[in-house]
Each structure stands twice: as C-alpha cells, then as structure tokens.
Amino acid sequence: MILCGSTGSIGLNALILARKYNINISALSCGENISLLNEQIQEFKPKFVCIKNENDKKLVKFPSSKIFVGQNGLEKLLKECDDDLVLNAIVGFAGFNVSLTAKKLNKILALANKESLVVGGKFLKGANIRAIDSEHAALNMLLKGQKNIKKILITASGGAFFKHKVKDLKYVSSKDALKHPNWSMGAKITIDSATMANKLFEILEAYYLYGFKNIDAIIEPRSLIHALCEFKDGGTSLYASSADMKLSISQALFEKNDKNILNSLDFLKIPSLKFYKISLKKYPIYSLKDILLNKPDLGVIVNAANEYWVYKFLSGNCAFLDIANGIFKALDKFADIKINEIEEIFYLDKKVKEFCAS
Ligand code: NDP
Ligand code: MG
C-alpha cells in the first residue's frame, strides 16, 4: 500500500499491522519528522517517499530522485505506485488532495483524514472509501445488509474536559487539553475531541459515507461503544471494542476479518456503561450539527477556522474558548458561500485562514 502520514499516530498503527501481516509498503510520506521517516525507510524499503519541505530533502537517507516534495509530490507518489490501496493518515486540510488523487486514479482510499470529507465530501462521491474512524468502521459493521434503519448514533468520549465545569474551561491549557482519557492520538484530533469539533466532523463524515441525515452523537466516556444503529422496529444494535485504532485500520486494510487484531471485551469486567447528552454549553461547536447537515458546503469554513485556532491554541497563543469563538466568527463572515468547483475549496480554506489571522 501507499501510506501517507506514516509518522503520525494512525501511520504508526498502520505500520504495526504492516509488520505483523507482511503488508508491502510501496511508498511512505511524512511532514517534518525526517528522523522517523529514515527509520521507516530502512525497515520497510519503499520505492518512493514524500516529504513536506524541499529544505529537508538533504536529510532523507534515500536516493534523491525517489524523494517527492509537497502537495505535488504526494500526487506523484500516488501516480508512480501501481498499488490499489492508499491509506490517507495525513492530518487536516493537507490531506484533501491525496483523497482527490486517490479517487481520480481509482484507488481504494483507506481514509483516516476525515477532514477530506468535511471540506469536500461532495467531490469524493463515487470514491472507493473505507473509513478508518472507529465510529464509522463500527457503522460499517452495523449497517452491513441492513435496510430498515431509523437513526444512527456515534459516540464521543467527551475529551479531556468531560469532567470539568463549564466555568473552568476559560483557564485550561493545551497541556490539559492533550490529556485524552482513552485514546492516544495526534495533537490536533485530541484538541478536536476536547472541543467536540471532532464529533461534528464525524457527523458530516457519516452523512457523506452513508447518505443519512438522521445522525446524532452521544457521550460514552469509556470509548468502548463506538456506534449504535436504531431500526424502525424499535431494536438497536451496538458495536463495541476496546479503544485501539488497529481494529478499524485493519478493517479498512483487509478484505477478510479473520485475524485476531484485539482481544474481545470482557463485559463481566466492565463495571458500568453510561451515556450522556452532549452539553451545548460545554461544547458549543456541536450546536453547528444541523447547520452543517443542512448546508454541508460550510464544512470547509468550519474546518479552516478550526485548524487555524487549534494550532494557535496548541502553540499557547490563544485560549481554549477562542477556538469555538473563532469558528462562529468565520461562519458569520462566510455564511453565504456556495461551492460548485473543487478549486473553490482550496480558495476558501486560504481565505478563511487569512480572515482568522486578521
Ligand atoms: P498525527 O498528527 O499523529 O499525524 C499526522 C501525519 O500527517 C504525520 O505523519 C505528519 O507528519 C503528517 N503531516 C502533517 N502535516 C502535513 C502536511 N502539511 N503535509 C504532509 N504531511 C503532513 O495525526 P493522527 O495520526 O492522529 O491523525 C491523522 C488523521 O487521522 C487525522 O485526520 C485525524 O483526524 C484522523 N484520525 C485519527 C485518529 C487517531 O486515533 N489518531 C482516529 C480517527 C481519525 P510529521 O509528523 O512528520 O510532521
Ligand atoms: Mg472517531
């Protein structure tokens, strides 16, 4: 397979599976973590690699003619390798082009980069997508062969501040926000979990993947139940597993689910399972759910503003609550947009980030 974002949390989990099940890795891509990329090159012996910055090329221990750079480089990487499968584990808007290219080349897209669907889901219609998000991998299992579905629910952990009082959120630091109770993930998605932007994005992701608008999210603080499917007859199915992304990555990589990826949950050892409504006072970003479902084009606006403010928060240059405020301001400004061409998405991502910085 072609593995984009190999130095991140999903990338590393994918490589654990590759090591264990002898998956051939034709190409690796990273952003700036060249020392880890060098280790991966030694172990997996790819044909090509791609990095983010031209200046880092000299640091990569690999023949220069086989090192591609930047967004154009990622496109070349996909074109040069004849593998059918691309795993897109790049974080943020930077991953969108890989998804578009995978579609163009008729490759199977194992998709962790949910931002691709949030910003441009309508341009990925018809792509052969296998979602890696745990909730959507769970929905794949729940919805298989089912017809009489009434509603789908995905779960949220509540993130680092599930137990905090709303008034205390004013003073939390990025270090506090990065302490996710259940999952070990990259920094951006960990902040997105604390604000609930991640769940908002996953609602849109589910809409594009399954075509339903009757979707909601509830909090299950242990992250053992990932999704629920309500049927018209009053029955509900739940999908449960321990919180380990290797399960959903494997479901996207392997046709047959015949491998022992995780130990089954021992329900006798789980003291209690509780579910909670998402508080809009604590997680104001989630109040955008119906607005986004009614006008999914706005996904690019919310994503761009979120990306801008999350990185500002991570670098200690704004407060936690500024993330939500920044998103609402950007939405006010860009409420009337309508997207007809893919290029408009790239244009708007840039414009919104410029607006946030002004
Ligand atoms: P990480 O931050 O851990 O990794 C991101 C990867 O993308 C790294 O390899 C990074 O390279 C690379 N990257 C970052 N910026 C660029 C850029 N501009 N150009 C090219 N490559 C870049 O993120 P995660 O692995 O946590 O998440 C990846 C995606 O998967 C996200 O979209 C996230 O929402 C989604 N996801 C993640 C889950 C998880 O458990 N982690 C669960 C469900 C979904 P480098 O580090 O070398 O700079
Ligand atoms: Mg998820």
PDB file of N, CA and C and ligand atoms in Angstrom, residues 114 133-136 189 198-199 202, ligand 2:
ATOM      1  N   LYS A 114     -10.416  12.522   7.980  1.00  0.00           N
ATOM      2  CA  LYS A 114     -11.840  12.854   7.876  1.00  0.00           C
ATOM      3  C   LYS A 114     -12.048  14.252   7.325  1.00  0.00           C
ATOM      4  N   ASP A 133     -12.025   5.929  10.749  1.00  0.00           N
ATOM      5  CA  ASP A 133     -12.536   6.425  12.028  1.00  0.00           C
ATOM      6  C   ASP A 133     -13.245   5.279  12.758  1.00  0.00           C
ATOM      7  N   SER A 134     -13.020   5.139  14.060  1.00  0.00           N
ATOM      8  CA  SER A 134     -13.561   3.970  14.768  1.00  0.00           C
ATOM      9  C   SER A 134     -15.092   3.925  14.716  1.00  0.00           C
ATOM     10  N   GLU A 135     -15.711   5.118  14.768  1.00  0.00           N
ATOM     11  CA  GLU A 135     -17.180   5.162  14.760  1.00  0.00           C
ATOM     12  C   GLU A 135     -17.720   4.690  13.415  1.00  0.00           C
ATOM     13  N   HIS A 136     -17.023   5.064  12.346  1.00  0.00           N
ATOM     14  CA  HIS A 136     -17.512   4.743  11.000  1.00  0.00           C
ATOM     15  C   HIS A 136     -17.176   3.305  10.637  1.00  0.00           C
ATOM     16  N   ILE A 189      -6.272  16.211  16.581  1.00  0.00           N
ATOM     17  CA  ILE A 189      -7.538  15.497  16.824  1.00  0.00           C
ATOM     18  C   ILE A 189      -7.824  15.397  18.333  1.00  0.00           C
ATOM     19  N   ASN A 198     -14.388  17.340  16.671  1.00  0.00           N
ATOM     20  CA  ASN A 198     -14.168  16.026  16.067  1.00  0.00           C
ATOM     21  C   ASN A 198     -15.499  15.316  15.803  1.00  0.00           C
ATOM     22  N   LYS A 199     -16.420  15.403  16.752  1.00  0.00           N
ATOM     23  CA  LYS A 199     -17.705  14.694  16.567  1.00  0.00           C
ATOM     24  C   LYS A 199     -18.541  15.396  15.502  1.00  0.00           C
ATOM     25  N   GLU A 202     -17.299  14.187  12.379  1.00  0.00           N
ATOM     26  CA  GLU A 202     -17.675  12.786  12.142  1.00  0.00           C
ATOM     27  C   GLU A 202     -19.132  12.640  11.716  1.00  0.00           C
TER      28      GLU A 202
HETATM   29 MG    MG B   2     -13.503   8.876  15.665  1.00  0.00          MG
END
